[in-house]
Every structure is written in structure tokens, then in C-alpha cells.
PDB file of C-alpha atoms in Angstrom:
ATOM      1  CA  UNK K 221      36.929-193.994 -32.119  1.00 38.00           C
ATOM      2  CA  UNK K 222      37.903-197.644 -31.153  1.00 36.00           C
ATOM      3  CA  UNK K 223      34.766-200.432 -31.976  1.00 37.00           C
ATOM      4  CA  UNK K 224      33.856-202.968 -29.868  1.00 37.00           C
ATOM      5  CA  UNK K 225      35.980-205.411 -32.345  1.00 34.00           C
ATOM      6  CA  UNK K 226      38.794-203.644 -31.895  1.00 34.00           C
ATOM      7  CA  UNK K 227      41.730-205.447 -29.673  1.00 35.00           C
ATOM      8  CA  UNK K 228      42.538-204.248 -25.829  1.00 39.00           C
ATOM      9  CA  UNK K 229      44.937-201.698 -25.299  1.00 42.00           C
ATOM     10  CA  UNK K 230      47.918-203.124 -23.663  1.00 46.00           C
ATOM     11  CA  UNK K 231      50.283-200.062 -22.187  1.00 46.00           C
ATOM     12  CA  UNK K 232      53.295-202.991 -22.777  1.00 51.00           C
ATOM     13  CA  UNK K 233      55.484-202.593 -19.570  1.00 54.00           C
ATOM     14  CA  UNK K 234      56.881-199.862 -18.661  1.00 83.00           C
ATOM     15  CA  UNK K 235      54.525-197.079 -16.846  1.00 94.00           C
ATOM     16  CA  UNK K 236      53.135-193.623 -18.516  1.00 96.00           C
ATOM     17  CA  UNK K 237      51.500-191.065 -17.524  1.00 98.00           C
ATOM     18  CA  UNK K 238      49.568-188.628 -19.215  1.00 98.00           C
ATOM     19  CA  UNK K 239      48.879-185.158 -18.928  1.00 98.00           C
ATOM     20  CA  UNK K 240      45.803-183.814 -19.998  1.00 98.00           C
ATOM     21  CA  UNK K 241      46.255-179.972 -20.712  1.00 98.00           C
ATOM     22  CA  UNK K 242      44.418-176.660 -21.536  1.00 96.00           C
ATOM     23  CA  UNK K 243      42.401-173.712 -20.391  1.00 93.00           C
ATOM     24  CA  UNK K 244      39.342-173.918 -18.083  1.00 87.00           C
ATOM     25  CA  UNK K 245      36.696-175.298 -19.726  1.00 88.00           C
ATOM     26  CA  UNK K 246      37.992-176.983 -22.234  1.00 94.00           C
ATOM     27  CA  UNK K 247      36.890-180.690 -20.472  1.00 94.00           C
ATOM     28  CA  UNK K 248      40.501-181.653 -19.131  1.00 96.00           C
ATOM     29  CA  UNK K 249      38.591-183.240 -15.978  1.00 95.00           C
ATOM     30  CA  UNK K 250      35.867-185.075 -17.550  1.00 96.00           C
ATOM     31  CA  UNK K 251      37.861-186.367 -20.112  1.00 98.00           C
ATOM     32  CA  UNK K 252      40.951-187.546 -18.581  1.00 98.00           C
ATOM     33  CA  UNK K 253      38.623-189.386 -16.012  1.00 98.00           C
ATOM     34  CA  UNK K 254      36.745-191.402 -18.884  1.00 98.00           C
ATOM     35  CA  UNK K 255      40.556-191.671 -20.225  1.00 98.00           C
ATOM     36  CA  UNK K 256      41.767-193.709 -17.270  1.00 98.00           C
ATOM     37  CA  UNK K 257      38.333-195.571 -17.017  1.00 97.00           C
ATOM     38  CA  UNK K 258      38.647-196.866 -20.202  1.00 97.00           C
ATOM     39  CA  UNK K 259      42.402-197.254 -19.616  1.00 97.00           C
ATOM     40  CA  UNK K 260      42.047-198.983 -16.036  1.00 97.00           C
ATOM     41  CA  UNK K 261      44.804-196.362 -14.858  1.00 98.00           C
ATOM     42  CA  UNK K 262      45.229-194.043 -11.917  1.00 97.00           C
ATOM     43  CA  UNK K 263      43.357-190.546 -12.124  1.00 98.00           C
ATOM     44  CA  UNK K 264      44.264-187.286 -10.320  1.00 97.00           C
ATOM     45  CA  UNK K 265      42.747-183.651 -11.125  1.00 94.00           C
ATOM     46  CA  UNK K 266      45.677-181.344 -10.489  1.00 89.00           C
ATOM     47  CA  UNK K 267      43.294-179.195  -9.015  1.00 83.00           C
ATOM     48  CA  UNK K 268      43.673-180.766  -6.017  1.00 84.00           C
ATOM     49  CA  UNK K 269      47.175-180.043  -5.651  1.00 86.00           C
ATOM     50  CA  UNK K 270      46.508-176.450  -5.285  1.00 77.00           C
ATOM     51  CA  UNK K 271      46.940-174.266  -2.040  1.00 71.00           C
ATOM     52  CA  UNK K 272      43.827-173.425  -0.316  1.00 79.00           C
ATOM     53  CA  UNK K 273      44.750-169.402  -1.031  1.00 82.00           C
ATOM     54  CA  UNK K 274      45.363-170.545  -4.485  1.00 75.00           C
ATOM     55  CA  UNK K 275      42.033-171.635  -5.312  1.00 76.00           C
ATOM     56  CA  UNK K 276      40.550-168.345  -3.006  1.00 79.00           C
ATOM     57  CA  UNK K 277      42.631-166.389  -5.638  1.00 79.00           C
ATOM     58  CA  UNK K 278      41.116-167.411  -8.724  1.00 71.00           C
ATOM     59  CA  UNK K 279      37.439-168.199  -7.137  1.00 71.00           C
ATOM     60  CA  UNK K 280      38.137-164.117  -6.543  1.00 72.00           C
ATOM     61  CA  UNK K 281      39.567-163.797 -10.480  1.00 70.00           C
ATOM     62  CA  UNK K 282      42.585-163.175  -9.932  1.00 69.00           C
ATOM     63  CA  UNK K 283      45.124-164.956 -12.041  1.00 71.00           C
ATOM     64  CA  UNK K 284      48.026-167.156 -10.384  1.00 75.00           C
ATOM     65  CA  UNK K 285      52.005-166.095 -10.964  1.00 77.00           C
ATOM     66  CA  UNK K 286      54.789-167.886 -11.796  1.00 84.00           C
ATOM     67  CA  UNK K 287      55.704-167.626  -7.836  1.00 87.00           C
ATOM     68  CA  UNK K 288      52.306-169.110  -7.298  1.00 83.00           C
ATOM     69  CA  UNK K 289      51.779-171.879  -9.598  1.00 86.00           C
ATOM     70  CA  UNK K 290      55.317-173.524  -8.959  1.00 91.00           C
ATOM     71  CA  UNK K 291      55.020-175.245  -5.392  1.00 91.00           C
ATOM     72  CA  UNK K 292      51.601-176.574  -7.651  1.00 92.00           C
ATOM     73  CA  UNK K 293      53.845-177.904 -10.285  1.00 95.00           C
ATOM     74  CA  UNK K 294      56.256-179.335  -7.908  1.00 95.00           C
ATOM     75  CA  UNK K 295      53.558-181.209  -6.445  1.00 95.00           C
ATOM     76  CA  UNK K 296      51.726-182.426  -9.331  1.00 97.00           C
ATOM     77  CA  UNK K 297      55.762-183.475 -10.961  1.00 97.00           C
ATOM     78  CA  UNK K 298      56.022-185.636  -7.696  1.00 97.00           C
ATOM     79  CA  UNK K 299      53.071-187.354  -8.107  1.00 97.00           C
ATOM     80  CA  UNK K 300      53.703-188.393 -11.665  1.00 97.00           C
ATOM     81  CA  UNK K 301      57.420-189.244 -10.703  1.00 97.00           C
ATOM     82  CA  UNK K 302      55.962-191.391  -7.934  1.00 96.00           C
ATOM     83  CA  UNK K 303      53.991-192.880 -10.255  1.00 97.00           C
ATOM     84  CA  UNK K 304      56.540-193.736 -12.935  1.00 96.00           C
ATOM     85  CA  UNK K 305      58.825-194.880  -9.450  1.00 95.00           C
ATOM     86  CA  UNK K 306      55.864-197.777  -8.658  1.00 96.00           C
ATOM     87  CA  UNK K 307      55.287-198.842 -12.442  1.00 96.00           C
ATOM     88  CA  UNK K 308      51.673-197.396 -12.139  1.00 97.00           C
ATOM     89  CA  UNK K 309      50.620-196.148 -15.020  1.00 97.00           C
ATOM     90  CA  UNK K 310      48.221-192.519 -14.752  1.00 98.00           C
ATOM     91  CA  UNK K 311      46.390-189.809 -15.748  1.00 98.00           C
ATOM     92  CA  UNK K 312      46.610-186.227 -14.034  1.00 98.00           C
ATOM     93  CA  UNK K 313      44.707-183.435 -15.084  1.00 97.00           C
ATOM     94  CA  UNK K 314      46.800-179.851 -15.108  1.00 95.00           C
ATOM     95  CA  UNK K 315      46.200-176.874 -17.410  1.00 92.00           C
ATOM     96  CA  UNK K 316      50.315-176.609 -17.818  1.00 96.00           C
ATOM     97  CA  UNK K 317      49.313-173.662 -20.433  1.00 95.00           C
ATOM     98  CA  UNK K 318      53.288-172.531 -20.863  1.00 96.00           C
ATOM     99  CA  UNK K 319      56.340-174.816 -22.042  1.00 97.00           C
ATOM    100  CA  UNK K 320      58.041-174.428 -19.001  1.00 96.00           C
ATOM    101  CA  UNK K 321      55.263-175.395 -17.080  1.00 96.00           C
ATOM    102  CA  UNK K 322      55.251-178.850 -18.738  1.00 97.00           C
ATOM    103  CA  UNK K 323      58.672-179.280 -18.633  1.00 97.00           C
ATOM    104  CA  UNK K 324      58.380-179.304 -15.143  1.00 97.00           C
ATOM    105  CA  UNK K 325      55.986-182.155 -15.285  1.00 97.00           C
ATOM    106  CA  UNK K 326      57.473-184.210 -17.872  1.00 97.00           C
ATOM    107  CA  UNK K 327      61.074-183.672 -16.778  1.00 95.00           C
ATOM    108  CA  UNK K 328      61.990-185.335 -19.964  1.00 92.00           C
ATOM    109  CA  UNK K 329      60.490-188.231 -19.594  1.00 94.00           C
ATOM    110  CA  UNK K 330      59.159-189.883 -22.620  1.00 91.00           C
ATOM    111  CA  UNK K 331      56.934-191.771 -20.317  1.00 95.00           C
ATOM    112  CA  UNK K 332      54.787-188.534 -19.934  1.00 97.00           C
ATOM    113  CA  UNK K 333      52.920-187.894 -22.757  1.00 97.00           C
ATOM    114  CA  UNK K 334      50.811-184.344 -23.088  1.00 98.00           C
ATOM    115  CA  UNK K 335      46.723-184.621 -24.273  1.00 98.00           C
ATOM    116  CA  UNK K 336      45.961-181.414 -25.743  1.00 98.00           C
ATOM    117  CA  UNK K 337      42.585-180.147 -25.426  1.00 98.00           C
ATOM    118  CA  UNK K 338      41.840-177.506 -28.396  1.00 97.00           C
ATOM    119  CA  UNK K 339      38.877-175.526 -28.585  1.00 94.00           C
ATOM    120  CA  UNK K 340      38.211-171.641 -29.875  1.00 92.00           C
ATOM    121  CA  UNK K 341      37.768-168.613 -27.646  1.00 90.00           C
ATOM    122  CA  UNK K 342      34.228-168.801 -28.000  1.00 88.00           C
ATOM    123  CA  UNK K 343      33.127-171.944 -27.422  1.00 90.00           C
ATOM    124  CA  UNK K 344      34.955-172.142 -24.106  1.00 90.00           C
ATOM    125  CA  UNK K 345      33.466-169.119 -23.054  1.00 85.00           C
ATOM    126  CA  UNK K 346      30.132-170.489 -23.669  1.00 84.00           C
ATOM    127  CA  UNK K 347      30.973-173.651 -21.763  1.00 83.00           C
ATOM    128  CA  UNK K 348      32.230-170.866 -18.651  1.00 80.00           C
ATOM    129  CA  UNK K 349      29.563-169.259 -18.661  1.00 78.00           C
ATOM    130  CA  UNK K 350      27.117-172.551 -18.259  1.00 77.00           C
ATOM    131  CA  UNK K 351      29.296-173.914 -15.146  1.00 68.00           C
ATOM    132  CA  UNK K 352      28.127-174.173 -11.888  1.00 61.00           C
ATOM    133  CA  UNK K 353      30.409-174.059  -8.160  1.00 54.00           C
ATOM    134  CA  UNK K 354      33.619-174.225 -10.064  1.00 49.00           C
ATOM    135  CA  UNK K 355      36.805-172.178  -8.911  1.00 45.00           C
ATOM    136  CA  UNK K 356      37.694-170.873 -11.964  1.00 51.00           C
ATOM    137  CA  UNK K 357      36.470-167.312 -12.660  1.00 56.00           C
ATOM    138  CA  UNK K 358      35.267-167.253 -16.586  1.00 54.00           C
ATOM    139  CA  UNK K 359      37.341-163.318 -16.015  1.00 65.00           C
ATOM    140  CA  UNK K 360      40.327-165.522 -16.151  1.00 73.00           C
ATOM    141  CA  UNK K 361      39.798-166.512 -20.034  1.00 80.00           C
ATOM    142  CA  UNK K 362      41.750-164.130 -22.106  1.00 83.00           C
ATOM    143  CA  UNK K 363      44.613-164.078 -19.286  1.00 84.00           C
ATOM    144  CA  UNK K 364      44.525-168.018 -20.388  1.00 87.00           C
ATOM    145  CA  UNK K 365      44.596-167.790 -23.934  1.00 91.00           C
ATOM    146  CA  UNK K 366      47.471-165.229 -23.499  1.00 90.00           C
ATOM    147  CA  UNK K 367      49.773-167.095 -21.243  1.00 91.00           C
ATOM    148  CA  UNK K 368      48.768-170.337 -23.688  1.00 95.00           C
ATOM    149  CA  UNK K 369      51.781-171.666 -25.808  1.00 97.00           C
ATOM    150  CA  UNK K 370      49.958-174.614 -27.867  1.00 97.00           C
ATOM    151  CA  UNK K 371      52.609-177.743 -27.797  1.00 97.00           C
ATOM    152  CA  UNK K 372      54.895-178.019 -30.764  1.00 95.00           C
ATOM    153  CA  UNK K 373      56.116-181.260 -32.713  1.00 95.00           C
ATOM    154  CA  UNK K 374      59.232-181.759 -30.684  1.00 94.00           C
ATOM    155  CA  UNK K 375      56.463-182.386 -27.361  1.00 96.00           C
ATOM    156  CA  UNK K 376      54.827-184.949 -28.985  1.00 94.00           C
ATOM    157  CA  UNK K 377      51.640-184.188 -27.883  1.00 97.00           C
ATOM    158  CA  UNK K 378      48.276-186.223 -28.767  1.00 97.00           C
ATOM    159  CA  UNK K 379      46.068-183.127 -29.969  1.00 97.00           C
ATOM    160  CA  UNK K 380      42.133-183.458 -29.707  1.00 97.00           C
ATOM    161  CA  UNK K 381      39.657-180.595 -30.773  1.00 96.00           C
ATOM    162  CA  UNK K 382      36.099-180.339 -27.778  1.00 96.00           C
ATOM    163  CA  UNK K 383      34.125-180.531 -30.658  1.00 94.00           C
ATOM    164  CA  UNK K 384      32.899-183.808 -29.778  1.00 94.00           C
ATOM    165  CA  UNK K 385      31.670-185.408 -26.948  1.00 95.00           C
ATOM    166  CA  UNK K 386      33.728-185.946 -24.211  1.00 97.00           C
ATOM    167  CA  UNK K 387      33.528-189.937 -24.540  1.00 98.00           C
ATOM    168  CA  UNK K 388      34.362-189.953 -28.305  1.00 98.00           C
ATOM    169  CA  UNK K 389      37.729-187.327 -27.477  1.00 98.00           C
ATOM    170  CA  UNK K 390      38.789-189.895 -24.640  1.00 98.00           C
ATOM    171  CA  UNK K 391      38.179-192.757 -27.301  1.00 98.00           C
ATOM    172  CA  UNK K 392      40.289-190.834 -29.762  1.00 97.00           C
ATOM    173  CA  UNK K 393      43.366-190.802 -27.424  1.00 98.00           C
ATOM    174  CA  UNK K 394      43.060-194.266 -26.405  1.00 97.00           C
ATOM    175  CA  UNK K 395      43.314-194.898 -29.994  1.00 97.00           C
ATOM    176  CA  UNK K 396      46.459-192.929 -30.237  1.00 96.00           C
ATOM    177  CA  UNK K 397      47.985-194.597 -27.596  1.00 95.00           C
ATOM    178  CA  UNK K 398      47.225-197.785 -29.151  1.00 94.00           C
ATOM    179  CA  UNK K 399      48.718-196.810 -32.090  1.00 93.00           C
ATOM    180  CA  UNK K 400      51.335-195.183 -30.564  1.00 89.00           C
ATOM    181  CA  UNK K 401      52.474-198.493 -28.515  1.00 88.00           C
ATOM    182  CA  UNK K 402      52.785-200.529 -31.800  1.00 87.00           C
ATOM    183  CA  UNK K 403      54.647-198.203 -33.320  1.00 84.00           C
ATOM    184  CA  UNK K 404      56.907-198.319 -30.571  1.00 76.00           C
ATOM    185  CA  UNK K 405      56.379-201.761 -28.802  1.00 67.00           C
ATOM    186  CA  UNK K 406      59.294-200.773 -26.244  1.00 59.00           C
ATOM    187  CA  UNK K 407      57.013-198.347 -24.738  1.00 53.00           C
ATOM    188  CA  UNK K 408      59.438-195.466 -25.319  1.00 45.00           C
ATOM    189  CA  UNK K 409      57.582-193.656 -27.641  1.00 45.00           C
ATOM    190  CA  UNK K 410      59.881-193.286 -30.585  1.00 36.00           C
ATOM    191  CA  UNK K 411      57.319-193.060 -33.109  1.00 37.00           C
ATOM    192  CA  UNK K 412      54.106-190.918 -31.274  1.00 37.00           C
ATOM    193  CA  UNK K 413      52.407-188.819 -33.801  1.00 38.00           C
ATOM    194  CA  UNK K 414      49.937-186.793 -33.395  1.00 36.00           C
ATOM    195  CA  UNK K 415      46.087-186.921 -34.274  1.00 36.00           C
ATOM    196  CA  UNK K 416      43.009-184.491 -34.575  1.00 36.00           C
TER     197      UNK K 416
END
């Protein structure tokens, strides 16, 4: 958590974008949107890249396929390329549960950085079953957790448990960042670690 004494963080000059990942429920909205408050950056839920049908599909819990979720990807890639394209520096919020799916989105960029939300089975479900007028069917948990392939070392992803409050989590990767950028002045992220 950063303290009021601690210095601004400066994203140096080239554009990044981050990705702020995991299943429903685990907070990817609320805190990627503190994330780029704090940040000054661009926000985008990814939810809003999906199909009409899409979002009738898993309101009904029904969980998307590969066939469905890659025009989605596409779109959500674009953005963040566009981004990268106008030196404007962002924060998009996709559940990008499988490898594949975030190599789509990161293209192999070390600009694009993955935020991994962990939390347990349980306390997700909890969180589910407390949510009000959201798309996501709480049915569609375990299908989650199975198609879920946590980010390895070689993705360099920032890793945050829910535990806390959605403010403190957001202040933990803004640290990261931070720490991450003086590590690596550049801004190519040759030295990102990872933190908990």
C-alpha cells in the first residue's frame, strides 16, 4: 500500500496497458477502475466488447466457446493495440481465464502487463451469490475454475489475492508498477516480479 509520502508514479514514456484478469466475481471491474483512477489512465470493462447474444448466453448460464469468445478477444486486442498505437496508456478489464486467451491480448507485447485477481472457490461464490443485475450466472463458477490456467512466471503477471479491499488491491499494483518501472526505467519491463 503506497502512503501519502510516497513519490508519484510516473509510467516513464512509452504506453502500457494492463489487463486485469479472473473469474466472475473476483472484483476485476471495481478494481481496475480505482487502478486507472489512481493511475490517471484510460479504463474499459471488456464486458462491453461482448455480442449482445453473448451476454443473453451467459445471463441464461450457458458458458461461451472458443468460437464464441474469439471475435470478443479480437475486439478487446484492438483496443489495447490502439491504445499502445496513440501512446495512451490503459486499463481493460477481461477474464482471459486460458493462456491462449491472453496471448491474444498481449500479442507479445511487454507493454501489456496481466493483474491477476486470486481468490478461493468459496469466497467467490459467496460474492455471486450477493450480486445484483449482473450477466454472469453464479452456474457458470466451476465451468470457470475449470477452464482457469493461473499465469506462470514466464507471463509476468502482478498477482493480488481479494482478500482485501478493493482500494488496498488497486494500491498494491500501483505499487508494483512503481517498482516495476525503476527496475526497468526503459519501460520495457525487464525486471517485473511479481507480488502477493
Amino acid at each position: 500500500m503506497t502512503s501519502q509520502s510516497d513519490p508519484p508514479f510516473d509510467a516513464g514514456t512509452a504506453a502500457q496497458v494492463l489487463v486485469v484478469m479472473g473469474v466472475s466475481g473476483s472484483g476485476k471491474s471495481t478494481v481496475a477502475a480505482l487502478i486507472a483512477e489512481k493511475l490517471g489512465w484510460i479504463f474499459v470493462d471488456g464486458d462491453s466488447f461482448h455480442a449482445p447474444e453473448h451476454v443473453a448466453k451467459m445471463h441464461a448460464g450457458h458458458a461461451l466457446d472458443d468460437a464464441d469468445r474469439a471475435p470478443w478477444l479480437a475486439r478487446i486486442a484492438t483496443w489495447i493495440q490502439q491504445r499502445l498505437d496513440a501512446g495512451e496508456s490503459g486499463v481493460v478489464v477481461c477474464s482471459a481465464l486460458r493462456r491462449a486467451y491472453r496471448d491474444v491480448l498481449t500479442r507479445g507485447s511487454r507493454r501489456v502487463r496481466i493483474v491477476y485477481l486470486d481468490g478461493d472457490k468459496a469466497l467467490i461464490a459467496r460474492r455471486l451469490a450477493e450480486r445484483q443485475g449482473h450477466f454472469m450466472s453464479p452456474h457458470l463458477l466451476d465451468s470457470q475454475f475449470a477452464t482457469l490456467e493461473v499465469p506462470g512466471p514466464d507471463e509476468h503477471p502482478i498477482t493480488v489475492g481479494i482478500l482485501e479491499p478493493p482500494e488496498a488491491i488497486a494500491d498494491r499494483v500501483v505499487a508494483e508498477l512503481a517498482a516495476a518501472a525503476r527496475r526497468d526505467p526503459g519501460g520495457a519491463g525487464s525486471g517485473w516480479g511479481v507480488t502477493r
